[in-house]
Short mmCIF file of C-alpha atoms in Angstrom, two decimals:
data_model
loop_
_atom_site.label_atom_id
_atom_site.label_comp_id
_atom_site.label_asym_id
_atom_site.label_seq_id
_atom_site.Cartn_x
_atom_site.Cartn_y
_atom_site.Cartn_z
CA MET C 268 93.79 101.45 130.14
CA PHE C 269 94.70 104.60 128.23
CA ILE C 270 97.94 105.81 126.66
CA GLY C 271 99.12 109.41 126.46
CA ILE C 272 102.31 110.42 124.63
CA ASP C 273 103.76 113.92 124.40
CA ILE C 274 106.62 115.21 122.25
CA GLY C 275 108.36 117.97 124.23
CA THR C 276 111.15 120.40 123.51
CA SER C 277 113.90 118.36 125.18
CA ALA C 278 112.17 115.04 125.88
CA SER C 279 109.22 112.88 124.88
CA LYS C 280 107.11 111.32 127.63
CA GLY C 281 104.43 108.69 127.84
CA VAL C 282 102.08 107.31 130.48
CA LEU C 283 99.85 104.29 130.84
CA ALA C 284 96.84 105.16 133.01
CA ALA C 285 94.02 103.06 134.38
CA GLU C 286 90.36 104.06 134.20
CA ASP C 287 90.48 105.48 137.75
CA GLY C 288 93.44 107.73 136.88
CA THR C 289 96.15 105.59 138.47
CA VAL C 290 99.40 105.93 136.53
CA ARG C 291 100.60 102.40 135.91
CA HIS C 292 103.77 103.24 134.00
CA ARG C 293 105.66 106.30 132.83
CA VAL C 294 108.54 106.62 130.41
CA SER C 295 110.75 109.41 129.06
CA ARG C 296 113.10 109.73 126.10
CA PRO C 297 115.47 112.73 126.00
CA HIS C 298 116.33 114.36 122.70
CA ALA C 299 118.09 117.45 121.42
CA VAL C 300 116.97 120.59 119.63
CA SER C 301 118.87 121.58 116.50
CA THR C 302 119.96 125.26 116.25
CA PRO C 303 121.59 125.55 112.81
CA ARG C 304 121.63 129.37 113.02
CA PRO C 305 121.04 131.99 115.73
CA GLY C 306 117.31 132.25 116.28
CA TRP C 307 116.56 128.93 114.54
CA PHE C 308 115.16 125.99 116.52
CA GLU C 309 114.28 122.73 114.77
CA HIS C 310 113.37 119.08 115.31
CA ASP C 311 113.79 116.22 112.85
CA ALA C 312 110.31 114.69 112.69
CA GLU C 313 111.56 111.22 111.78
CA ASP C 314 114.58 111.05 114.08
CA VAL C 315 112.96 112.78 117.07
CA TRP C 316 109.16 112.74 116.93
CA TRP C 317 108.53 109.38 115.27
CA ARG C 318 111.51 107.55 116.78
CA ASP C 319 110.55 108.63 120.30
CA PHE C 320 106.88 107.83 119.75
CA VAL C 321 107.60 104.30 118.50
CA SER C 322 109.99 103.60 121.37
CA ILE C 323 107.59 104.87 124.02
CA ALA C 324 104.55 103.16 122.49
CA ARG C 325 106.30 99.79 122.39
CA GLU C 326 107.33 100.06 126.04
CA LEU C 327 103.84 101.04 127.17
CA VAL C 328 102.20 98.28 125.13
CA GLN C 329 104.59 95.74 126.62
CA THR C 330 103.81 97.02 130.13
CA ALA C 331 100.07 96.74 129.44
CA ALA C 332 100.32 93.12 128.32
CA GLY C 333 97.14 91.32 129.34
CA GLU C 334 95.24 94.59 129.86
CA ARG C 335 92.75 96.07 127.42
CA LEU C 336 93.86 99.32 125.79
CA ASN C 337 90.88 101.60 125.16
CA GLY C 338 92.36 104.76 123.68
CA LEU C 339 95.38 106.87 122.77
CA ALA C 340 95.94 110.62 122.56
CA VAL C 341 99.06 112.56 121.62
CA SER C 342 100.32 116.10 122.05
CA GLY C 343 103.46 117.97 121.13
CA ILE C 344 105.35 121.20 121.10
CA GLY C 345 103.69 123.90 119.11
CA PRO C 346 102.70 125.73 117.17
CA CYS C 347 105.24 124.25 114.76
CA LEU C 348 105.62 124.11 111.01
CA LEU C 349 106.41 120.74 109.50
CA PRO C 350 106.01 120.88 105.72
CA ALA C 351 105.19 117.49 104.25
CA ASP C 352 104.41 116.07 100.83
CA ALA C 353 101.11 114.53 99.76
CA ASP C 354 101.98 111.29 101.56
CA GLY C 355 102.84 113.04 104.81
CA ALA C 356 106.60 112.58 104.41
CA PRO C 357 108.54 115.46 106.01
CA LEU C 358 110.33 117.72 103.53
CA ARG C 359 112.64 119.44 106.02
CA PRO C 360 113.10 119.60 109.81
CA ALA C 361 110.17 121.09 111.69
CA ILE C 362 110.42 124.80 112.52
CA LEU C 363 109.55 125.09 116.20
CA TYR C 364 107.29 127.44 118.12
CA GLY C 365 107.95 131.01 119.32
CA VAL C 366 111.58 130.41 120.28
CA ASP C 367 112.32 130.25 116.54
CA THR C 368 112.57 133.86 115.38
CA ARG C 369 113.60 133.47 111.72
CA ALA C 370 110.41 135.01 110.26
CA THR C 371 110.86 138.54 111.67
CA VAL C 372 110.71 140.16 108.22
CA GLU C 373 107.60 138.19 107.26
CA ILE C 374 105.87 139.17 110.53
CA SER C 375 106.37 142.82 109.63
CA GLN C 376 105.25 142.34 106.03
CA LEU C 377 102.05 140.48 106.89
CA THR C 378 101.19 142.92 109.67
CA ASP C 379 101.49 145.78 107.20
CA LEU C 380 99.47 143.86 104.60
CA PHE C 381 96.48 142.91 106.75
CA GLY C 382 96.73 145.53 109.51
CA GLY C 383 97.74 144.83 113.09
CA GLU C 384 94.39 145.73 114.63
CA GLU C 385 92.47 143.60 112.12
CA ILE C 386 94.79 140.63 112.69
CA LEU C 387 94.23 140.94 116.45
CA ARG C 388 90.45 141.29 116.05
CA ARG C 389 90.02 138.41 113.63
CA GLY C 390 92.63 135.96 114.86
CA GLY C 391 92.91 136.86 118.55
CA SER C 392 96.68 137.36 118.60
CA PRO C 393 99.22 139.72 117.08
CA LEU C 394 101.66 138.27 114.59
CA THR C 395 104.77 137.19 116.48
CA SER C 396 107.41 134.48 116.32
CA GLN C 397 104.73 132.16 117.76
CA ALA C 398 102.57 132.41 114.64
CA VAL C 399 102.77 129.79 111.89
CA GLY C 400 101.64 132.06 109.05
CA PRO C 401 104.85 134.12 108.79
CA LYS C 402 106.92 130.94 108.90
CA LEU C 403 104.95 129.54 105.96
CA ARG C 404 105.74 132.73 104.07
CA TRP C 405 109.41 132.46 105.10
CA LEU C 406 109.48 128.92 103.71
CA ALA C 407 107.99 129.98 100.38
CA VAL C 408 110.53 132.78 99.96
CA ASN C 409 113.67 131.15 101.33
CA GLU C 410 113.19 127.48 100.44
CA PRO C 411 111.09 127.51 97.27
CA HIS C 412 112.20 123.97 96.38
CA VAL C 413 110.60 122.75 99.63
CA TRP C 414 107.53 124.94 99.26
CA ALA C 415 106.88 123.64 95.74
CA ARG C 416 106.45 120.10 97.14
CA THR C 417 104.54 121.05 100.31
CA ARG C 418 101.03 119.60 100.41
CA MET C 419 100.51 119.30 104.16
CA LEU C 420 100.88 121.61 107.16
CA LEU C 421 101.66 119.36 110.12
CA MET C 422 102.56 119.83 113.78
CA ALA C 423 103.93 117.25 116.19
CA SER C 424 100.51 115.93 117.24
CA SER C 425 98.95 115.97 113.77
CA PHE C 426 102.05 114.33 112.26
CA LEU C 427 101.64 111.43 114.68
CA VAL C 428 97.88 111.24 114.11
CA HIS C 429 98.49 111.07 110.35
CA ARG C 430 101.04 108.27 110.82
CA LEU C 431 98.64 106.33 113.02
CA THR C 432 95.36 106.83 111.16
CA GLY C 433 96.14 108.27 107.72
CA ARG C 434 93.99 111.36 108.35
CA TYR C 435 95.16 114.91 107.57
CA LEU C 436 93.69 117.16 110.23
CA LEU C 437 94.48 119.73 112.91
CA ASP C 438 92.71 120.52 116.15
CA HIS C 439 91.04 123.91 116.55
CA HIS C 440 93.40 125.03 119.28
CA SER C 441 96.54 124.38 117.22
CA ALA C 442 94.90 125.97 114.19
CA SER C 443 94.14 129.11 116.20
CA GLN C 444 97.90 129.58 116.58
CA CYS C 445 98.38 129.51 112.80
CA SER C 446 97.78 133.27 112.60
CA PRO C 447 96.69 134.85 110.34
CA LEU C 448 95.17 131.72 108.77
CA TYR C 449 92.44 131.11 111.40
CA ASP C 450 89.28 133.11 112.16
CA LEU C 451 88.78 132.83 115.92
CA GLY C 452 85.25 134.23 115.93
CA ARG C 453 84.01 131.83 113.25
CA ARG C 454 86.14 128.87 114.42
CA GLU C 455 87.24 128.12 110.86
CA TRP C 456 90.10 128.76 108.46
CA ALA C 457 90.35 132.34 107.19
CA ALA C 458 90.32 131.19 103.58
CA ASP C 459 90.88 134.63 102.07
CA TRP C 460 94.00 135.37 104.10
CA ALA C 461 95.26 131.78 103.76
CA ALA C 462 95.13 132.15 99.97
CA VAL C 463 97.49 135.12 100.27
CA VAL C 464 99.89 133.71 102.87
CA ALA C 465 100.04 130.11 101.63
CA PRO C 466 98.60 129.98 98.12
CA GLY C 467 97.74 126.50 96.92
CA LEU C 468 98.39 124.78 100.26
CA PRO C 469 95.56 122.39 101.19
CA LEU C 470 94.70 123.17 104.81
CA PRO C 471 93.89 120.30 107.20
CA GLU C 472 90.39 119.39 108.33
CA LEU C 473 89.52 121.06 111.65
CA VAL C 474 88.52 118.95 114.66
CA TRP C 475 88.40 119.40 118.43
CA PRO C 476 91.18 117.90 120.61
CA THR C 477 88.64 115.71 122.42
CA GLU C 478 87.37 113.96 119.26
CA VAL C 479 88.23 110.39 118.28
CA VAL C 480 89.46 110.94 114.73
CA GLY C 481 90.47 107.47 113.65
CA HIS C 482 91.96 104.13 114.60
CA VAL C 483 95.43 102.63 114.48
CA THR C 484 96.00 101.16 111.04
CA LYS C 485 97.68 97.84 110.26
CA ALA C 486 100.82 99.65 109.09
CA ALA C 487 100.91 101.68 112.32
CA PHE C 488 100.44 98.51 114.37
CA GLU C 489 103.40 96.90 112.63
CA ALA C 490 105.58 99.95 113.29
CA THR C 491 104.56 100.67 116.90
CA GLY C 492 103.00 97.56 118.42
CA LEU C 493 99.83 99.51 119.23
CA PRO C 494 96.74 97.35 118.71
CA GLU C 495 95.20 97.68 115.28
CA GLY C 496 91.88 99.49 115.62
CA LEU C 497 92.84 101.36 118.83
CA PRO C 498 90.86 104.66 118.95
CA VAL C 499 93.05 107.75 118.43
CA THR C 500 92.02 111.15 119.80
CA ALA C 501 93.00 114.31 117.90
CA GLY C 502 95.20 115.74 120.65
CA THR C 503 96.68 119.21 120.73
CA ILE C 504 99.67 121.39 121.69
CA ASP C 505 101.48 120.20 124.82
CA ALA C 506 100.88 123.17 127.14
CA TRP C 507 97.12 122.85 126.70
CA ALA C 508 97.26 119.11 127.34
CA GLU C 509 99.30 119.91 130.44
CA ALA C 510 96.55 122.28 131.60
CA VAL C 511 94.04 119.46 131.20
CA SER C 512 96.26 117.23 133.35
CA VAL C 513 95.81 119.52 136.37
CA GLY C 514 92.11 120.18 135.91
CA VAL C 515 92.27 123.61 134.27
CA ARG C 516 88.97 123.62 132.38
CA GLU C 517 86.62 126.26 133.86
CA PRO C 518 86.72 130.05 133.29
CA GLY C 519 89.13 131.56 135.83
CA ASP C 520 91.27 128.40 136.05
CA ALA C 521 94.91 129.06 135.15
CA MET C 522 98.04 126.92 134.84
CA VAL C 523 101.65 127.92 135.35
CA MET C 524 103.92 125.37 133.69
CA TYR C 525 107.50 125.22 135.00
CA GLY C 526 109.52 123.74 132.17
CA THR C 527 112.20 124.59 129.62
CA THR C 528 110.05 127.67 129.06
CA MET C 529 107.49 129.12 131.45
CA PHE C 530 103.98 128.90 130.05
CA MET C 531 100.62 130.09 131.34
CA VAL C 532 97.16 129.09 130.13
CA GLN C 533 93.92 130.52 131.48
CA VAL C 534 90.41 129.50 130.49
CA VAL C 535 88.06 132.42 129.75
CA ASP C 536 84.36 132.55 129.00
CA GLN C 537 84.86 134.28 125.64
CA PRO C 538 87.75 135.39 123.39
CA ARG C 539 89.54 138.41 124.86
CA PRO C 540 92.18 139.64 122.38
CA HIS C 541 95.11 141.48 124.00
CA PRO C 542 98.15 142.80 122.12
CA GLY C 543 100.54 141.22 124.63
CA LEU C 544 98.98 137.75 124.79
CA TRP C 545 97.76 134.90 122.63
CA THR C 546 94.00 134.39 122.56
CA THR C 547 93.16 130.93 121.26
CA SER C 548 90.51 128.29 120.93
CA GLY C 549 90.48 126.02 123.94
CA VAL C 550 90.78 122.28 124.28
CA PHE C 551 87.08 121.66 124.82
CA PRO C 552 84.54 122.58 122.12
CA LEU C 553 83.68 126.29 121.87
CA THR C 554 85.97 127.29 124.77
CA SER C 555 88.68 129.96 124.67
CA THR C 556 91.94 130.59 126.47
CA LEU C 557 94.41 133.36 127.14
CA ALA C 558 97.98 132.18 126.89
CA ALA C 559 101.37 133.61 127.77
CA GLY C 560 104.81 132.15 127.31
CA MET C 561 108.28 133.26 128.31
CA ALA C 562 111.08 132.38 125.91
CA THR C 563 113.15 130.73 128.64
CA SER C 564 112.87 129.57 132.23
CA GLY C 565 114.33 126.15 132.95
CA ALA C 566 116.66 126.75 130.01
CA VAL C 567 118.30 129.61 131.95
CA THR C 568 118.68 127.59 135.14
CA ASP C 569 120.28 124.81 133.10
CA TRP C 570 122.61 127.32 131.42
CA LEU C 571 123.69 128.65 134.83
CA ARG C 572 124.24 125.15 136.23
CA GLY C 573 126.45 124.40 133.23
CA LEU C 574 128.52 127.51 133.89
CA VAL C 575 129.10 127.02 137.62
CA GLY C 576 129.08 123.21 137.70
CA GLY C 577 127.55 120.98 140.34
CA THR C 578 124.03 119.64 140.56
CA PHE C 579 120.64 121.32 140.61
CA GLU C 580 120.15 120.04 144.15
CA ASP C 581 123.31 121.83 145.26
CA LEU C 582 122.31 125.09 143.56
CA VAL C 583 118.80 124.97 145.04
CA ALA C 584 120.27 124.40 148.52
CA ARG C 585 122.60 127.37 148.09
CA ALA C 586 119.82 129.58 146.74
CA ALA C 587 117.54 128.62 149.65
CA ASP C 588 120.14 130.08 152.06
CA VAL C 589 120.09 133.43 150.22
CA PRO C 590 117.51 136.00 151.38
CA ALA C 591 114.77 137.32 149.10
CA GLY C 592 116.23 139.83 146.68
CA SER C 593 119.42 137.79 146.18
CA ARG C 594 121.51 140.32 148.12
CA GLY C 595 120.98 143.05 145.58
CA LEU C 596 120.79 141.17 142.27
CA LEU C 597 118.12 141.64 139.60
CA VAL C 598 117.85 139.52 136.44
CA LEU C 599 116.00 140.08 133.18
CA PRO C 600 115.57 136.46 132.03
CA TYR C 601 115.41 137.32 128.31
CA PHE C 602 118.29 135.02 127.37
CA ALA C 603 116.58 133.96 124.12
CA GLY C 604 114.61 137.12 123.48
CA GLU C 605 111.17 137.33 125.03
CA ARG C 606 107.71 136.31 123.97
CA THR C 607 104.71 137.60 125.93
CA PRO C 608 103.97 140.30 126.81
CA LEU C 609 106.94 142.01 125.08
CA PHE C 610 107.12 140.09 121.80
CA ASP C 611 110.75 141.15 121.35
CA PRO C 612 113.13 138.57 119.85
CA SER C 613 115.96 141.08 120.30
CA ALA C 614 115.54 141.38 124.07
CA ARG C 615 118.58 140.13 125.94
CA GLY C 616 119.37 138.84 129.42
CA VAL C 617 120.61 141.31 132.01
CA ILE C 618 122.18 140.67 135.42
CA ALA C 619 122.11 143.97 137.32
CA GLY C 620 123.92 144.64 140.58
CA LEU C 621 126.58 141.96 140.19
CA THR C 622 129.66 142.29 142.41
CA VAL C 623 132.60 140.08 143.37
CA SER C 624 130.77 139.24 146.61
CA HIS C 625 128.02 137.35 144.78
CA GLY C 626 128.29 133.61 144.26
CA PRO C 627 126.37 130.79 142.61
CA GLY C 628 123.63 130.81 145.28
CA GLU C 629 122.81 134.48 144.74
CA LEU C 630 122.93 134.08 140.96
CA TYR C 631 120.65 131.06 140.98
CA ARG C 632 118.10 132.67 143.26
CA ALA C 633 118.19 135.88 141.20
CA VAL C 634 117.40 133.86 138.07
CA LEU C 635 114.43 132.20 139.79
CA GLU C 636 113.24 135.60 140.99
CA GLY C 637 113.66 137.13 137.53
CA ILE C 638 111.49 134.42 136.01
CA ALA C 639 108.92 134.98 138.78
CA TYR C 640 108.80 138.68 137.88
CA GLY C 641 108.11 137.61 134.30
CA VAL C 642 105.24 135.40 135.48
CA ARG C 643 103.75 138.35 137.38
CA HIS C 644 104.09 140.58 134.31
CA ASN C 645 102.15 138.06 132.22
CA LEU C 646 99.45 137.47 134.83
CA GLU C 647 98.94 141.24 135.03
CA ALA C 648 98.46 141.30 131.24
CA MET C 649 95.79 138.59 131.60
CA THR C 650 94.03 140.70 134.23
CA GLU C 651 94.15 143.69 131.86
CA ALA C 652 92.43 141.53 129.26
CA GLY C 653 89.60 140.88 131.69
CA GLY C 654 90.71 137.39 132.63
CA ALA C 655 91.90 137.64 136.24
CA ALA C 656 92.83 134.18 137.52
CA ARG C 657 90.68 132.80 140.31
CA ARG C 658 92.63 129.56 140.69
CA LEU C 659 96.31 129.02 139.89
CA VAL C 660 97.69 125.48 139.44
CA ALA C 661 101.42 124.77 139.12
CA VAL C 662 102.79 121.89 137.08
CA GLY C 663 106.06 120.71 135.57
CA GLY C 664 109.53 119.63 136.62
CA GLY C 665 110.35 123.01 138.14
CA THR C 666 107.76 122.50 140.88
CA GLN C 667 109.98 119.89 142.51
CA GLY C 668 111.79 121.00 145.66
CA GLY C 669 109.43 123.84 146.47
CA LEU C 670 111.79 126.84 146.28
CA TRP C 671 110.81 128.07 142.81
CA THR C 672 107.06 127.78 143.40
CA GLN C 673 107.40 129.60 146.73
CA ILE C 674 109.30 132.45 145.05
CA VAL C 675 106.61 132.74 142.33
CA SER C 676 103.83 132.88 144.93
CA ASP C 677 105.77 135.46 146.97
CA VAL C 678 106.37 137.64 143.89
CA THR C 679 102.81 137.39 142.51
CA GLY C 680 101.01 137.36 145.84
CA LEU C 681 98.95 134.41 144.64
CA PRO C 682 98.59 130.89 146.09
CA GLN C 683 99.38 127.97 143.80
CA GLN C 684 97.81 124.55 143.96
CA LEU C 685 99.92 121.45 143.30
CA THR C 686 98.31 118.20 142.21
CA ARG C 687 99.29 114.64 143.01
CA GLU C 688 100.91 114.13 139.61
CA SER C 689 103.09 116.67 137.82
CA ILE C 690 103.89 114.48 134.83
CA GLY C 691 102.39 117.05 132.53
CA ALA C 692 101.07 116.78 128.99
CA SER C 693 101.27 113.00 128.61
CA LEU C 694 98.87 112.57 131.53
CA GLY C 695 96.61 115.19 129.97
CA ASP C 696 96.71 113.16 126.77
CA ALA C 697 95.63 110.02 128.60
CA MET C 698 92.80 112.02 130.19
CA LEU C 699 91.67 113.26 126.76
CA ALA C 700 91.67 109.68 125.46
CA ALA C 701 89.70 108.50 128.48
CA ALA C 702 87.21 111.37 128.25
CA ALA C 703 86.65 110.56 124.57
CA ALA C 704 85.78 107.02 125.67
CA GLY C 705 83.18 108.33 128.11
CA VAL C 706 85.24 108.09 131.31
CA ASP C 707 84.77 110.74 134.03
CA VAL C 708 88.29 112.13 134.51
CA THR C 709 87.49 115.01 136.87
CA THR C 710 88.88 113.09 139.86
CA TRP C 711 92.02 111.78 138.17
CA ASN C 712 94.64 114.17 139.54
CA PRO C 713 93.49 115.78 142.80
CA VAL C 714 95.10 118.81 144.46
CA GLU C 715 97.36 117.70 147.31
CA ARG C 716 98.86 120.93 148.65
CA THR C 717 98.85 124.69 148.24
CA VAL C 718 101.79 127.10 148.23
CA HIS C 719 100.81 130.28 150.09
CA PRO C 720 102.56 133.61 149.46
CA ASP C 721 104.70 135.32 152.09
CA PRO C 722 104.03 139.08 151.83
CA SER C 723 106.93 140.12 154.06
CA GLY C 724 109.67 140.15 151.39
CA PRO C 725 111.07 143.06 149.33
CA TYR C 726 109.57 141.96 146.02
CA GLU C 727 107.26 144.94 145.42
CA ASP C 728 110.25 147.29 145.14
CA TYR C 729 112.27 144.75 143.13
CA TYR C 730 109.39 144.22 140.71
CA ALA C 731 109.08 147.95 140.04
CA HIS C 732 112.77 148.06 139.10
CA TYR C 733 112.36 144.89 137.01
CA ARG C 734 109.68 146.62 134.94
CA SER C 735 111.88 149.70 134.45
CA LEU C 736 115.06 147.76 133.61
CA TYR C 737 113.86 146.48 130.22
CA PRO C 738 113.06 149.89 128.68
CA ALA C 739 116.22 151.35 130.24
CA THR C 740 118.45 148.74 128.59
CA LEU C 741 116.46 148.33 125.35
CA PRO C 742 118.75 150.31 123.00
CA THR C 743 121.83 148.46 124.24
CA ALA C 744 120.10 145.06 124.05
CA HIS C 745 119.00 145.67 120.46
CA PHE C 746 122.46 146.92 119.48
CA LEU C 747 124.07 143.80 120.92
CA ALA C 748 121.49 141.52 119.29
CA ALA C 749 122.30 143.08 115.92
CA GLN C 750 126.02 142.55 116.49
CA GLN C 751 125.41 138.91 117.38
CA HIS C 752 123.35 138.45 114.24
CA ARG C 753 125.99 140.04 112.01
CA ALA C 754 128.77 138.04 113.67
CA ALA C 755 126.91 134.88 112.71
CA GLY C 756 127.00 135.99 109.06
CA ASN C 757 123.25 136.54 108.75
CA GLY C 758 123.36 140.16 107.58
CA PRO C 759 121.23 143.03 108.96
CA PHE C 760 118.73 142.19 111.68
CA LEU C 761 115.23 143.71 111.73
CA HIS C 762 113.48 144.06 115.05
CA SER C 763 109.85 143.11 115.50
CA GLU C 764 108.68 146.57 116.60
#
């Protein structure tokens, strides 16, 4: 039996899986994200990450009573910045991944210092709100009392690994998103740049996500109920664990994750830096991936449901009765700025074509279509980088019901495979733990059906207008973003361009 536990943006999830891949038990714990200021997104590591982990671990251990547990792996949202002291105690709430845009000034400063082209060449990705390096610099400048005590750079997965085993480490994939601190070509820390960005900070030991890095200590057993001595695998960032869960491991394999944000991961045969994407180390040793992430997806559908009331099931039913094109509506889904391939935290949501004749069904379908246009935009960027997807696998809560996946296939013109389980990263974690124990996991989560695109819709014309709508509304969006920032009392706002 193997345990996988993932700390997500809005919930933590765990699974107990048998050696043949059968999921024996699954559990979820919802939690909230703290947004103390516009553009800030945080988690309390003790009250969210550790509390959820302990609760889930105890339930899974109780369920497995009488069975032998052979391994554990963890994953979590990332890349994040959790500053901790020499004992691993958190010094402030964790600063979350690319949705947190507080380090805009530092992104500009470090890009000027090291050079944008050199950062892209050496680290594989431009400096954006996704990068950890600028957030470290932000911490040193804005919270010097915290920085003075910081002795560890932790993320959700490495925080849990440290609590369980006492080891201070980070997997290569997560480290490759700590730009500009990681040298992608050499697969090691860029010590010279790290000394400038985070002087005096001891960087964690680098390992691969598939490695067993330690065993549950007596103290961790007493806190969690996990057996003392249980092997612990390094783990990684959740989206990459989710890709593992649906068998994305060979060059040309790509995952589309339908969650709070939309995320895409594609395995490539070698690093392919692109200014609109993240190029990273992969999950398996010496592999690479192209990655893309939209700032929102499920978060927008949840926002709309809150505005109009009712249930998701009702909105999906209404949207299914609306023809493709949403009766003349077009949405830019940049409701929290946008990450790839725009890298514009000041982008804003737009609903174009709205009239008094439109209702919740048209609005909901237009949001789904807008997100699908964003997926197509990102997949086209991957093709430009030389990494055209040969196999697309869909995963996540948004695959339920079938409407959203069908719209994405219709917009992109690509089929999508759906596997038996869509649990996500926690299942990928269990697979990593099993693989580290020598178990063949290639048959764990087989493909059960394929969504085929319908080419008869109007999406080609709509997509062309989608691509033109962002530059056409850019000055207004940036003006309004600046007004929002000033209204919140945060002073002038600098854009990332």
